[in-house]
PDB file of C-alpha atoms in Angstrom:
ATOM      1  CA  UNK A 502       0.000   0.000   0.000  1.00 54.00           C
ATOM      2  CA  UNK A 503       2.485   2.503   0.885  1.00 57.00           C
ATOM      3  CA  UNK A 504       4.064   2.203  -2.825  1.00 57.00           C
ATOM      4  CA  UNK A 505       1.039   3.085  -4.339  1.00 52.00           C
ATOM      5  CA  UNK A 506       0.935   6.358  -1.952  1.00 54.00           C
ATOM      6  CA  UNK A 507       3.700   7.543  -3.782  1.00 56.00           C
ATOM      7  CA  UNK A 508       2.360   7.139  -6.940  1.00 53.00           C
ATOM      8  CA  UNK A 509      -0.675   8.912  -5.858  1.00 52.00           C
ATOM      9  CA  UNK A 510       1.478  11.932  -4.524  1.00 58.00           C
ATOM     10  CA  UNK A 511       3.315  11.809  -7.365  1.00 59.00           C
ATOM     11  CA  UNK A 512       0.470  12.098  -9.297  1.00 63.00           C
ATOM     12  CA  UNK A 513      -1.172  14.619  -7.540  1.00 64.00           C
ATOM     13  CA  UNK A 514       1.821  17.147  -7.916  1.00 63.00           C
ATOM     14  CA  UNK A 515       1.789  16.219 -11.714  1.00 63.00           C
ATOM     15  CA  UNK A 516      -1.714  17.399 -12.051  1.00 64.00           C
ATOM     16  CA  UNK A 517      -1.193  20.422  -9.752  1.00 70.00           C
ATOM     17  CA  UNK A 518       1.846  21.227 -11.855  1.00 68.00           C
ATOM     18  CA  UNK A 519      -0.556  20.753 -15.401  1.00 75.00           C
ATOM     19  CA  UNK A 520      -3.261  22.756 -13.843  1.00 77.00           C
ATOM     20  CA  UNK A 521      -0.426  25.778 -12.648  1.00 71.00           C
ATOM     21  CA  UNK A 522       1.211  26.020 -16.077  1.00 69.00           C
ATOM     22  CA  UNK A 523      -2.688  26.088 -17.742  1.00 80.00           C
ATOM     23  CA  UNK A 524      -3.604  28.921 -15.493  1.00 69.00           C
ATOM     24  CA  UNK A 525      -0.214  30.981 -16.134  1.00 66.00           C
ATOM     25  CA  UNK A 526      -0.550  30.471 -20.183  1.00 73.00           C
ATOM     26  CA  UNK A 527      -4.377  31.828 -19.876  1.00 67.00           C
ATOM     27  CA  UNK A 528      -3.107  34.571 -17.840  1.00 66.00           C
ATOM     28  CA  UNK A 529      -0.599  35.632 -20.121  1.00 65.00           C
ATOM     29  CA  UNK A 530      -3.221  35.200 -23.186  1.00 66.00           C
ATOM     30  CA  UNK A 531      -5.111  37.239 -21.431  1.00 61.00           C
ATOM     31  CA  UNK A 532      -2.702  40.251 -20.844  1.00 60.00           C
ATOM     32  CA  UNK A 533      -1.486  39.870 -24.531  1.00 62.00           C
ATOM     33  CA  UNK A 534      -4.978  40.614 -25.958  1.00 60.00           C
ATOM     34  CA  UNK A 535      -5.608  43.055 -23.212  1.00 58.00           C
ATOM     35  CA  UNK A 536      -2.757  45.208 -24.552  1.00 53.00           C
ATOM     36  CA  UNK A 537      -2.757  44.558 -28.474  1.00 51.00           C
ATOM     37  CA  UNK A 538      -5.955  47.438 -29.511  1.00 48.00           C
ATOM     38  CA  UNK A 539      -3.544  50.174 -28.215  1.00 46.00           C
ATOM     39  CA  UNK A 540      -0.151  48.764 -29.657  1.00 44.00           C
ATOM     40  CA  UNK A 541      -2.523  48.230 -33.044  1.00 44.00           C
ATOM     41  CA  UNK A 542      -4.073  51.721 -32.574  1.00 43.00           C
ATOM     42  CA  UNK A 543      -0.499  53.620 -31.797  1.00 44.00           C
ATOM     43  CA  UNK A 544       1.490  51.951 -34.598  1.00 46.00           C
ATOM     44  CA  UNK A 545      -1.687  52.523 -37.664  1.00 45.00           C
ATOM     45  CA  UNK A 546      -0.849  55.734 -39.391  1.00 47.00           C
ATOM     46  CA  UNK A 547      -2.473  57.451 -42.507  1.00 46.00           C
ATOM     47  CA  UNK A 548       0.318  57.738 -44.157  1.00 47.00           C
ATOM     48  CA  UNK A 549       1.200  54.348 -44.079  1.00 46.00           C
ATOM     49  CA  UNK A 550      -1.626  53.414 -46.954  1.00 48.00           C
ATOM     50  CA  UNK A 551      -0.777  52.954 -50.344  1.00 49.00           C
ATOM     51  CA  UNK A 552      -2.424  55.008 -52.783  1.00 47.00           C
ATOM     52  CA  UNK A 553      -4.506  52.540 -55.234  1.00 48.00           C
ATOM     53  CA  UNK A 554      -2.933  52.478 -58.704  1.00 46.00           C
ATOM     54  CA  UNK A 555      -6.620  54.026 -60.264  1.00 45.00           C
ATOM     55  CA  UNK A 556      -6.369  57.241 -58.536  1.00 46.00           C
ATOM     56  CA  UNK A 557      -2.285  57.859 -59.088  1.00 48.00           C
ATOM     57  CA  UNK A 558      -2.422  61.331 -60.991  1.00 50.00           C
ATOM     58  CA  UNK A 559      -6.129  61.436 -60.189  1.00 50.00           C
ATOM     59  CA  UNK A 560      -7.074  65.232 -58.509  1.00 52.00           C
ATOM     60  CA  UNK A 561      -7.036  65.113 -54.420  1.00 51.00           C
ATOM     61  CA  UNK A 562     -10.213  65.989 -54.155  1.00 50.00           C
ATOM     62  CA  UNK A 563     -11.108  62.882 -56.087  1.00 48.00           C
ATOM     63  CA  UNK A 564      -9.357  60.768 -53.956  1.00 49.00           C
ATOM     64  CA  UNK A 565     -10.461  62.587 -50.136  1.00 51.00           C
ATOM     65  CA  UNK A 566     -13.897  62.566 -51.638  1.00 47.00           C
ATOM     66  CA  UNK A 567     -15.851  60.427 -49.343  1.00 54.00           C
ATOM     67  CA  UNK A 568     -19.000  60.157 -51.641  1.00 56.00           C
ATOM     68  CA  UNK A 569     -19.285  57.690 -54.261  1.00 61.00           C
ATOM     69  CA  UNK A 570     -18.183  59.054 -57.790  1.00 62.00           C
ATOM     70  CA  UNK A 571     -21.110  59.058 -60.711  1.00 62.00           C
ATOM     71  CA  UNK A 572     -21.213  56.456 -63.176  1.00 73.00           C
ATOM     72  CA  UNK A 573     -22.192  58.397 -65.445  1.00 86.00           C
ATOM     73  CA  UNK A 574     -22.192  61.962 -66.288  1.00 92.00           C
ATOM     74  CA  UNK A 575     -25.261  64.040 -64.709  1.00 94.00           C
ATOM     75  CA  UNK A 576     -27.195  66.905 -65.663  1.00 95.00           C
ATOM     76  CA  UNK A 577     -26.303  69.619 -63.439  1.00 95.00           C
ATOM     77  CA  UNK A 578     -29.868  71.445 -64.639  1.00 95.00           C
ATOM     78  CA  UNK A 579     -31.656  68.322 -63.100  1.00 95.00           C
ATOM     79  CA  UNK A 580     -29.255  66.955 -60.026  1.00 94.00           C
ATOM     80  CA  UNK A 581     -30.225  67.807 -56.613  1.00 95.00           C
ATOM     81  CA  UNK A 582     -28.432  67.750 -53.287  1.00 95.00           C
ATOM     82  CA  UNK A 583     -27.659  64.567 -53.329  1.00 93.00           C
ATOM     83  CA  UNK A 584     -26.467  64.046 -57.036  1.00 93.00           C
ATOM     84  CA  UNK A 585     -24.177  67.268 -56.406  1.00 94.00           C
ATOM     85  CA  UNK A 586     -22.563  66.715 -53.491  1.00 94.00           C
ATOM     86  CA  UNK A 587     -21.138  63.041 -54.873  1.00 92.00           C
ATOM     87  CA  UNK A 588     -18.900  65.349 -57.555  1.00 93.00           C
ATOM     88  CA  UNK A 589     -15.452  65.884 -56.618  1.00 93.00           C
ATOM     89  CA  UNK A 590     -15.086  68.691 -54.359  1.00 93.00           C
ATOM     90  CA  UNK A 591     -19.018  69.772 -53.584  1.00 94.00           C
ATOM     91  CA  UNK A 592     -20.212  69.121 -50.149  1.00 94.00           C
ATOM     92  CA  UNK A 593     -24.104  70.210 -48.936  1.00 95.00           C
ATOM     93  CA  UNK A 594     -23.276  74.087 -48.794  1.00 96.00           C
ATOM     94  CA  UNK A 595     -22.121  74.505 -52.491  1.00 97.00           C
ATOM     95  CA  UNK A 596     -24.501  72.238 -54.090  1.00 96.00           C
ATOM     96  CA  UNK A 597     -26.972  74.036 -52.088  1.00 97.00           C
ATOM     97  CA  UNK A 598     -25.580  77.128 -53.868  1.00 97.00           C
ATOM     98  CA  UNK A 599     -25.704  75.670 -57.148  1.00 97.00           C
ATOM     99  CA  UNK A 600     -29.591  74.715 -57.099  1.00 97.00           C
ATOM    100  CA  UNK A 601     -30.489  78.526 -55.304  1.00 97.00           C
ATOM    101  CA  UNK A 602     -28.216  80.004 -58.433  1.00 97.00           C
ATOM    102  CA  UNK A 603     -29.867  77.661 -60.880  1.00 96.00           C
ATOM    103  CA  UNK A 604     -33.670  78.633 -59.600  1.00 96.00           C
ATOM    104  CA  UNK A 605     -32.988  82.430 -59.185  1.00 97.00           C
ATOM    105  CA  UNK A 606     -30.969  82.489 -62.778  1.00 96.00           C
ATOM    106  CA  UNK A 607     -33.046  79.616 -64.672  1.00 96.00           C
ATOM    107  CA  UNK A 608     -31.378  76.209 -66.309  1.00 96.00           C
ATOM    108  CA  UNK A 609     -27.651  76.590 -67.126  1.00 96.00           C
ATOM    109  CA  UNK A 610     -26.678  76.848 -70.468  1.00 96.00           C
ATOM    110  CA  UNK A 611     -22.876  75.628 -70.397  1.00 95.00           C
ATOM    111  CA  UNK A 612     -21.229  73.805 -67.784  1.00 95.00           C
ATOM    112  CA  UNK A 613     -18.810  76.981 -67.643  1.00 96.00           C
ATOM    113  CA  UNK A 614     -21.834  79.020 -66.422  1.00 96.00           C
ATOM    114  CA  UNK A 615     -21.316  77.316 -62.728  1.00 96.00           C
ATOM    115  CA  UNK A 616     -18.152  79.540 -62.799  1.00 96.00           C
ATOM    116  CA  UNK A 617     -20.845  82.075 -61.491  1.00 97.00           C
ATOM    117  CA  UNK A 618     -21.709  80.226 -58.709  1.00 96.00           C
ATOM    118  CA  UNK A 619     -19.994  81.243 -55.773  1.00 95.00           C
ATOM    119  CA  UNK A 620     -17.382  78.840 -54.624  1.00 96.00           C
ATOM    120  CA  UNK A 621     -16.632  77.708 -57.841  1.00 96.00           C
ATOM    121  CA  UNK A 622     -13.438  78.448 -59.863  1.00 95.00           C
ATOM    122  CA  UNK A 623     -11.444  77.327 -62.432  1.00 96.00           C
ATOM    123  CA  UNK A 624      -9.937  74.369 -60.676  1.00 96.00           C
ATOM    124  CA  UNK A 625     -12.751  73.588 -58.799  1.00 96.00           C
ATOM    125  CA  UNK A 626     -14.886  73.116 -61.913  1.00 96.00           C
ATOM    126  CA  UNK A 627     -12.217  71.405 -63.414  1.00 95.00           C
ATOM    127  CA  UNK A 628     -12.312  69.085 -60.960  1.00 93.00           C
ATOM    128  CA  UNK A 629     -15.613  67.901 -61.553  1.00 94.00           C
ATOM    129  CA  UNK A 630     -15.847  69.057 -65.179  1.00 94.00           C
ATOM    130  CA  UNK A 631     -16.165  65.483 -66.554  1.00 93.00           C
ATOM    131  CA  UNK A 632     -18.836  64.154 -64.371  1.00 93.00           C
ATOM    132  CA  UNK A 633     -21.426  66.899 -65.837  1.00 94.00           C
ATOM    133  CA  UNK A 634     -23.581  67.553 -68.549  1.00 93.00           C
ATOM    134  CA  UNK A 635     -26.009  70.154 -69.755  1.00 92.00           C
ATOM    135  CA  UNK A 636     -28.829  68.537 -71.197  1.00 83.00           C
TER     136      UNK A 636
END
């Protein structure tokens, strides 16, 4: 009887051992993932993104743009807020401009009549130049 005490002690510190080295390896599981968001969040940076091969050369205001681009052309003498403000470089307050200009003044007869529009220039309408039509 008394060998098989030692096995049983033996034993016992064997699974006292297994169930130490489980607890330790959770622990430290734990305090990896615990710490990762902020070593993730602290090493991201902006500037660290490639620039997608379609919009090399392409104007900035193309690329910051976050509205999607049109398809197709649209006609500035229809488009409302919405339809506006997804060409490059219009956000709410300048396609709001463009629709009070376009209701005080009537339909626009050339896309180079928006140059009238307050907040539009040369580059600006050049920036968006392509995605409009006068119809």
């Amino acid at each position: 009887m008394k060998k098989y005490s030692n096995i049983v002690k033996n034993h016992g510190f064997a699974v006292i051992t297994i169930i130490a080295a489980i607890a330790f390896t959770v622990a430290a599981a734990f305090v990896a993932n615990a710490s990762r968001p902020e070593r993730i969040e602290n090493s991201f940076s902006v500037s660290s993104l490639k620039t997608p091969a379609a919009f090399v050369g392409a104007p900035k205001s193309s690329i910051a743009s976050p509205t999607p681009m049109p398809i197709e052309p649209i006609n500035i003498n229809e488009a409302g807020i919405t339809l506006l403000t997804c060409l490059p470089g219009i956000g709410d307050a300048l396609a709001q401009r463009i629709i009070a200009y376009r209701d005080e003044h009537g339909p626009f007869s050339c896309v180079e009549e928006l140059l009238n529009v307050s907040g539009i220039g040369e580059k600006k309408l050049e920036g968006f130049r392509e995605y409009v039509l006068i119809d």
